[in-house]
mmCIF file of N, CA and C in Angstrom:
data_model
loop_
_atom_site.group_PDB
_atom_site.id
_atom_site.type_symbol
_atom_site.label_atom_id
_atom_site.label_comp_id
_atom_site.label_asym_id
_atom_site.label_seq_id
_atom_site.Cartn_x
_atom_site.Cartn_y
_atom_site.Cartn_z
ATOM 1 N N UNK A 20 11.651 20.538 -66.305
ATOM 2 C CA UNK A 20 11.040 20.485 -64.999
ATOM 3 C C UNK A 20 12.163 20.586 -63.963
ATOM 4 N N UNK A 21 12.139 21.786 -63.252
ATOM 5 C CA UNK A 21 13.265 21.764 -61.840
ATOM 6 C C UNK A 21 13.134 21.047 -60.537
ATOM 7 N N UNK A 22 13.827 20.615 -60.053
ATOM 8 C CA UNK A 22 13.870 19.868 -58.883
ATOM 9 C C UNK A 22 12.963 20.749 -57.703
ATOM 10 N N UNK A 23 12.803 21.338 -57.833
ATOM 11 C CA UNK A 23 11.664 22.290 -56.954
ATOM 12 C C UNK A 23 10.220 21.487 -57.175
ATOM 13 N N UNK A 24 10.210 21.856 -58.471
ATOM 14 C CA UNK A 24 8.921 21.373 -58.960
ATOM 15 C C UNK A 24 8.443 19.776 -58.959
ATOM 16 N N UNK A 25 9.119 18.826 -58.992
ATOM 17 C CA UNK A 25 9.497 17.448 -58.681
ATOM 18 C C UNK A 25 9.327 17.256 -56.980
ATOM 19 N N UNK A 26 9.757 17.964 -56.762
ATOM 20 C CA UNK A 26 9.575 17.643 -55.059
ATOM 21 C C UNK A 26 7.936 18.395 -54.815
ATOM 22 N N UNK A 27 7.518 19.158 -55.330
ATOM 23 C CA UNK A 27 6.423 19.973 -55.197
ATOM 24 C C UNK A 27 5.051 19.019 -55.796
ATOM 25 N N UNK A 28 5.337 18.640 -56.704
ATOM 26 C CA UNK A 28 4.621 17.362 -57.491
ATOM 27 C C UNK A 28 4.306 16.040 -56.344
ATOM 28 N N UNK A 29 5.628 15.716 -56.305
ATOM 29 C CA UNK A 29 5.810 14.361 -55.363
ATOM 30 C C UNK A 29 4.953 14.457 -53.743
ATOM 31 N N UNK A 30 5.272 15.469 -53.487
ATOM 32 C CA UNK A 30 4.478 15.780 -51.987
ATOM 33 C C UNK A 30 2.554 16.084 -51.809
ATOM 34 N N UNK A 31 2.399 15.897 -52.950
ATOM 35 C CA UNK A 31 0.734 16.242 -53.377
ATOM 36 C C UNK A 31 0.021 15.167 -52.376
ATOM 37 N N UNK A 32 -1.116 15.040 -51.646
ATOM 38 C CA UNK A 32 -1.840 14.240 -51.250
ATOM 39 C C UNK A 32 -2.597 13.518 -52.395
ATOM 40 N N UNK A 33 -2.845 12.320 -52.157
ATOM 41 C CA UNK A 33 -3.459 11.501 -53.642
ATOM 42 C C UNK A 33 -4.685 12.271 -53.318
ATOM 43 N N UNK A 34 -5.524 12.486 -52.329
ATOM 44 C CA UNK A 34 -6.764 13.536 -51.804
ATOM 45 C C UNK A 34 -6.884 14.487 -52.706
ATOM 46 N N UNK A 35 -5.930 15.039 -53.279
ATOM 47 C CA UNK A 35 -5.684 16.559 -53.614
ATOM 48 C C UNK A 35 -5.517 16.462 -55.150
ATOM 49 N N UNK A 36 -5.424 15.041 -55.833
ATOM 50 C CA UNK A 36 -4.489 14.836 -57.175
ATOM 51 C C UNK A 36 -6.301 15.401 -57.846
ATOM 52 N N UNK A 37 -6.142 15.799 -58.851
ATOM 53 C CA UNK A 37 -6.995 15.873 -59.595
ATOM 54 C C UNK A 37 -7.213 15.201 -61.218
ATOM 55 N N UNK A 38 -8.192 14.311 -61.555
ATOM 56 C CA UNK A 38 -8.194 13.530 -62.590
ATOM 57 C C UNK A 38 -7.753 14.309 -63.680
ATOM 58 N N UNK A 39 -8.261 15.375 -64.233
ATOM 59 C CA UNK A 39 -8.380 16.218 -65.416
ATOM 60 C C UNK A 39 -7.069 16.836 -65.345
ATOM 61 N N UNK A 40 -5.814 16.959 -64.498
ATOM 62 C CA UNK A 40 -4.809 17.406 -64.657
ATOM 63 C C UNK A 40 -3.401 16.364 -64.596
ATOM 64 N N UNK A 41 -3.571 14.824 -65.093
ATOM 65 C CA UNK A 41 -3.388 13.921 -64.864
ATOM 66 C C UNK A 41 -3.223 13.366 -66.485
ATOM 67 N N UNK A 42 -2.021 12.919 -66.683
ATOM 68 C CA UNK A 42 -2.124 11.799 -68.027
ATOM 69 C C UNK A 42 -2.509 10.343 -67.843
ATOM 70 N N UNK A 43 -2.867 10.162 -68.638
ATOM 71 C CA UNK A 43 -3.654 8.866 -68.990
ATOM 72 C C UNK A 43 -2.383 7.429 -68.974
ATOM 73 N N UNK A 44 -2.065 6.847 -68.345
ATOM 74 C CA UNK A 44 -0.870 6.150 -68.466
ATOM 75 C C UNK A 44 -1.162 4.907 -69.598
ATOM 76 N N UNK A 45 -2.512 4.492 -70.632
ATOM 77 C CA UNK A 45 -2.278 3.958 -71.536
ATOM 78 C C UNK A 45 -1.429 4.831 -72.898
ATOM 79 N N UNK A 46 -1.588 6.091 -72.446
ATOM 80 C CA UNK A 46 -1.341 7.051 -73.730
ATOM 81 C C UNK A 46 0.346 7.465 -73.471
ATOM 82 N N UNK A 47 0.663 7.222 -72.419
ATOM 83 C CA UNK A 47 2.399 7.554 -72.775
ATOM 84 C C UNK A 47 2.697 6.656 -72.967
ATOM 85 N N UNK A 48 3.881 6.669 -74.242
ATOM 86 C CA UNK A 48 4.420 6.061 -75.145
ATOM 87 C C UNK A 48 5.916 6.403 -74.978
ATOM 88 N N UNK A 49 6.874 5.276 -74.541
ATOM 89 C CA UNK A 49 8.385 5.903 -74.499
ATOM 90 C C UNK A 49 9.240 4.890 -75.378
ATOM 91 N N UNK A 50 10.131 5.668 -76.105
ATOM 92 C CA UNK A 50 10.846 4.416 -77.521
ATOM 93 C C UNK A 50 12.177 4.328 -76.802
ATOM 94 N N UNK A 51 12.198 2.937 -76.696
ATOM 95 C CA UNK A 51 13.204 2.276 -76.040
ATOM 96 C C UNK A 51 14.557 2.427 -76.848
ATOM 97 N N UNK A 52 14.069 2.727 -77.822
ATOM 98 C CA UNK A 52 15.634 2.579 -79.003
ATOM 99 C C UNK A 52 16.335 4.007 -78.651
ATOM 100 N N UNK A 53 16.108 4.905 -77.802
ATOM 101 C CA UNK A 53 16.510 6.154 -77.415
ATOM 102 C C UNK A 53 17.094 6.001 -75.923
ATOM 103 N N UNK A 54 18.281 7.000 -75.549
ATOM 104 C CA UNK A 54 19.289 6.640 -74.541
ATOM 105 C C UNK A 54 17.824 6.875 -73.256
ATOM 106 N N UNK A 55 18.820 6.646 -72.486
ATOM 107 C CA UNK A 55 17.505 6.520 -70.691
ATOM 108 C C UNK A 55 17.759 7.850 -70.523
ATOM 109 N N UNK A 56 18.211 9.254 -70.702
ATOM 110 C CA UNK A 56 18.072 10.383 -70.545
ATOM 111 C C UNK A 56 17.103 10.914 -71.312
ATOM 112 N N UNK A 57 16.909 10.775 -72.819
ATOM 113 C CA UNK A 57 15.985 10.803 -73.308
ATOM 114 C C UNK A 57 14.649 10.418 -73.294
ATOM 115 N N UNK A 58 15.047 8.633 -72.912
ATOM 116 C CA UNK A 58 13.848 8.462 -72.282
ATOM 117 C C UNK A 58 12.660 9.040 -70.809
ATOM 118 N N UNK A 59 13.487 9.515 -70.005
ATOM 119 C CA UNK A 59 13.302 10.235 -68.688
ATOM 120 C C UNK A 59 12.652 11.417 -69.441
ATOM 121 N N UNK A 60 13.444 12.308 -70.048
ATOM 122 C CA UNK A 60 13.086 13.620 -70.770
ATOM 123 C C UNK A 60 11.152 13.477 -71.043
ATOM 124 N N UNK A 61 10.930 12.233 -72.101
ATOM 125 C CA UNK A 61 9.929 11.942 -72.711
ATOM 126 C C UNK A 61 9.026 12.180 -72.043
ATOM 127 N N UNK A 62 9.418 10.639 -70.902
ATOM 128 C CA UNK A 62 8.080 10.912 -70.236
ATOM 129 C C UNK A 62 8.110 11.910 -69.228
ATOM 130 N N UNK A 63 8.674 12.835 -68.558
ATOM 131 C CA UNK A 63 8.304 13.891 -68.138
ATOM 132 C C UNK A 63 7.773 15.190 -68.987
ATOM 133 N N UNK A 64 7.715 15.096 -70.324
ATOM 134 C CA UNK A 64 7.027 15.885 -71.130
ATOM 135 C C UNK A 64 5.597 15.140 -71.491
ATOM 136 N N UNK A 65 5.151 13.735 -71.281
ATOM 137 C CA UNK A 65 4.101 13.558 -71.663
ATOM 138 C C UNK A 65 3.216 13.581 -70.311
ATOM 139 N N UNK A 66 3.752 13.686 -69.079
ATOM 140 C CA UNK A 66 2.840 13.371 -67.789
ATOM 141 C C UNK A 66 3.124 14.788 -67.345
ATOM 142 N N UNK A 67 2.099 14.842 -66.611
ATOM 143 C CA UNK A 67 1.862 16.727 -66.200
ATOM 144 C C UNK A 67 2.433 16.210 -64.453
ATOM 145 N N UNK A 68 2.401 15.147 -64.166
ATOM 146 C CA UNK A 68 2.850 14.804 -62.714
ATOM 147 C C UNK A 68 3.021 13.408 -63.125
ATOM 148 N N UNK A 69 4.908 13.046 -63.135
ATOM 149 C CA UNK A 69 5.340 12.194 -63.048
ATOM 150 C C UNK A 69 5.196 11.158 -62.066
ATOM 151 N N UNK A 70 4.366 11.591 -60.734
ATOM 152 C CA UNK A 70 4.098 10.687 -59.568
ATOM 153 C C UNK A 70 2.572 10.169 -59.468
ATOM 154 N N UNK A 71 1.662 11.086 -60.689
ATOM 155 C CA UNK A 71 0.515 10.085 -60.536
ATOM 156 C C UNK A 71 0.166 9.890 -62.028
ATOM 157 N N UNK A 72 -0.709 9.329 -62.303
ATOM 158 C CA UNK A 72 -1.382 9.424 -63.383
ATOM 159 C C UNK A 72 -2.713 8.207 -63.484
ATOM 160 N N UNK A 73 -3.711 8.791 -64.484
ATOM 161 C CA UNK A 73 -4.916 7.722 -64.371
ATOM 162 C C UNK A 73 -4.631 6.838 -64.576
ATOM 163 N N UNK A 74 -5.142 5.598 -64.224
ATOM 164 C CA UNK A 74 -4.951 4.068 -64.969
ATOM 165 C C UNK A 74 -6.497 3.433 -64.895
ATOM 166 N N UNK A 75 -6.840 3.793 -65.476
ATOM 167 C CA UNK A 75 -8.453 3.100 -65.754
ATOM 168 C C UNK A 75 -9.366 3.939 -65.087
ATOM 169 N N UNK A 76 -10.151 3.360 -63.972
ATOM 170 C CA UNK A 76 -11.185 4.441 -63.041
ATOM 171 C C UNK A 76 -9.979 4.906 -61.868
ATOM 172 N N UNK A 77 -9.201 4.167 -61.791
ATOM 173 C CA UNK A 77 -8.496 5.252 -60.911
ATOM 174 C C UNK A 77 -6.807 5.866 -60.511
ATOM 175 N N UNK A 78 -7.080 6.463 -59.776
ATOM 176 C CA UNK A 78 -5.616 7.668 -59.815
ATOM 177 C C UNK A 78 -4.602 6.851 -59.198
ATOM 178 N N UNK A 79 -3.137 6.427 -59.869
ATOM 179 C CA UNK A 79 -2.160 6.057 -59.055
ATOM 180 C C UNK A 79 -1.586 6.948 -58.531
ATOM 181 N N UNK A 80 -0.672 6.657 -57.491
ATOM 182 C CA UNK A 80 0.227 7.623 -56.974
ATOM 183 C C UNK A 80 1.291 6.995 -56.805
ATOM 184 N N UNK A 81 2.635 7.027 -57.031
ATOM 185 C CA UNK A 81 4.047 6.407 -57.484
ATOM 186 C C UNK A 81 4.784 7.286 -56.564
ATOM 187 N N UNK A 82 5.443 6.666 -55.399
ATOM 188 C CA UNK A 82 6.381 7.312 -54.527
ATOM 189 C C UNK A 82 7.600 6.032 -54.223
ATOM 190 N N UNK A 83 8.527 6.445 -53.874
ATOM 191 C CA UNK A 83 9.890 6.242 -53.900
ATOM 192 C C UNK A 83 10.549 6.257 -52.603
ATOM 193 N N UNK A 84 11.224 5.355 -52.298
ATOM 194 C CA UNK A 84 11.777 5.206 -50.545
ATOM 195 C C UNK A 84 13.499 5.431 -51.190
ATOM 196 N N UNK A 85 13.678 6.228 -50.197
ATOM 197 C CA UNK A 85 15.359 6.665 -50.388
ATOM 198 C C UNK A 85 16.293 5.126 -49.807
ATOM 199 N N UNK A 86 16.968 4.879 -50.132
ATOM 200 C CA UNK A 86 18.026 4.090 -48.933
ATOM 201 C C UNK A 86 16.895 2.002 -49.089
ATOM 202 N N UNK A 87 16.113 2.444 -49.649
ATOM 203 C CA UNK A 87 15.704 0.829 -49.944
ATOM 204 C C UNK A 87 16.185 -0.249 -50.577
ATOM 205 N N UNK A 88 16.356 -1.057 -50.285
ATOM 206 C CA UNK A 88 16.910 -2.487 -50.794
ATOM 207 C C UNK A 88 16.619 -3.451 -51.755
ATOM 208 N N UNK A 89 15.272 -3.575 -51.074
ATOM 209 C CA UNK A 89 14.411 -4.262 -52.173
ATOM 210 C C UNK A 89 13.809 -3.912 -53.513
ATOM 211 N N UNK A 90 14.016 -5.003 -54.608
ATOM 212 C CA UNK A 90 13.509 -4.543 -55.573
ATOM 213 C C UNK A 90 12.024 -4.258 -55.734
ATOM 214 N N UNK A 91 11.671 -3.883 -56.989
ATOM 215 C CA UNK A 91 10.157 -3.613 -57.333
ATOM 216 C C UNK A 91 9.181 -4.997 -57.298
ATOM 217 N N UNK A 92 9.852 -6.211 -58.041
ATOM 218 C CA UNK A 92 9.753 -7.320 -57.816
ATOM 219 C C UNK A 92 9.144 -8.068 -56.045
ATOM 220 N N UNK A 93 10.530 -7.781 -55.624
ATOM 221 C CA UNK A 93 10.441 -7.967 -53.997
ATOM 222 C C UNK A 93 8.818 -7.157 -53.331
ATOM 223 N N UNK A 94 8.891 -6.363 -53.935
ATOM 224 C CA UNK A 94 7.378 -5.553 -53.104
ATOM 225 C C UNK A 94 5.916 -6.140 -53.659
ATOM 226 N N UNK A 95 6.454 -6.167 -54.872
ATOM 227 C CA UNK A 95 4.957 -7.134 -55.519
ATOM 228 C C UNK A 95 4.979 -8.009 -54.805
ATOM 229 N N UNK A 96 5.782 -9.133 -54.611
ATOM 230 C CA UNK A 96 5.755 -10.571 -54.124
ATOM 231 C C UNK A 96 5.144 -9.964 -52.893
ATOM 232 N N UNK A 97 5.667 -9.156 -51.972
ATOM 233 C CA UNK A 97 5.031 -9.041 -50.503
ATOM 234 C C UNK A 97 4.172 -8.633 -50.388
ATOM 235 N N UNK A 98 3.495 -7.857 -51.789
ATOM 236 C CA UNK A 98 1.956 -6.911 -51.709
ATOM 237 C C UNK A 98 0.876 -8.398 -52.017
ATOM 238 N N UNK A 99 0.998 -9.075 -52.915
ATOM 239 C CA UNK A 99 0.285 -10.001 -53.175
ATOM 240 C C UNK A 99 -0.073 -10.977 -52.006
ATOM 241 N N UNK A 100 1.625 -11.267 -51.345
ATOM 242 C CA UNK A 100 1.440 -12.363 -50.289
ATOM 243 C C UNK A 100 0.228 -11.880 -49.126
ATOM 244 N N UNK A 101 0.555 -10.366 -48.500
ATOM 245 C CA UNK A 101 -0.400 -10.065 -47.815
ATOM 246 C C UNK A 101 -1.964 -9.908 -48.375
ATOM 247 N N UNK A 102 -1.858 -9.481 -49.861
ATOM 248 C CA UNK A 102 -3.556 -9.678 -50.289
ATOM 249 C C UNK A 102 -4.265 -10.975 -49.923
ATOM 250 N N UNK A 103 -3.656 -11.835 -50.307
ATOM 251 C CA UNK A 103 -3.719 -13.515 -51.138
ATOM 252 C C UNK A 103 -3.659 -13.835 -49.207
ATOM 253 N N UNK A 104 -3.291 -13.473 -47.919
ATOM 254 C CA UNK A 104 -3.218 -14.150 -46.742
ATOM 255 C C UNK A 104 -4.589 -13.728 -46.344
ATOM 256 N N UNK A 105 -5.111 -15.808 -45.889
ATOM 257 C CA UNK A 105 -6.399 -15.298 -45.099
ATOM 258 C C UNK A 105 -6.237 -15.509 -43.371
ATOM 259 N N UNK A 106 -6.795 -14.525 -42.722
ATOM 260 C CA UNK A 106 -6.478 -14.554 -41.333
ATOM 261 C C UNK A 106 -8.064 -15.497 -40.631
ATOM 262 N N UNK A 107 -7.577 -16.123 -39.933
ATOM 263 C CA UNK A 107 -8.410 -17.360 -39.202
ATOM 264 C C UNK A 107 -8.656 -16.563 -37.601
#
């Protein structure tokens, strides 16, 4: 997959993603006992678009902030805090 195509992927509107051209994210399978290049390799051969894929009834979309700080961790904690806040 060329960096053309990665950026071409990534820029899709979730509007626009279509289910049927989409992997199933219970069904990729990546073996940890293999280097992280390999692993990368994998799953870009098992997902037809590395930025979405189904997860039950519906479509994720996985995007990436350049120059960010915070971990993945850090964003859960702040996605939850704002779910979990009730406004009075």
């Amino acid at each position: 997959m060329t960096i053309e195509k990665l950026s071409e992927l990534q820029s899709v509107p979730i509007m626009e993603l279509k289910r049927e051209e989409l992997a199933n994210a219970d069904e990729i399978v990546i073996d940890q006992s293999k280097s992280q290049s390999l692993r990368v390799i994998s799953f870009l051969e098992q997902t037809k678009n590395p930025f979405a894929q189904n997860v039950g009834e519906y479509i994720v979309q996985i995007g990436y902030m350049e120059g960010a700080e915070d971990t993945l961790d850090d964003r859960m904690i702040l996605l939850a805090r704002r779910q979990t806040r009730i406004d009075i």
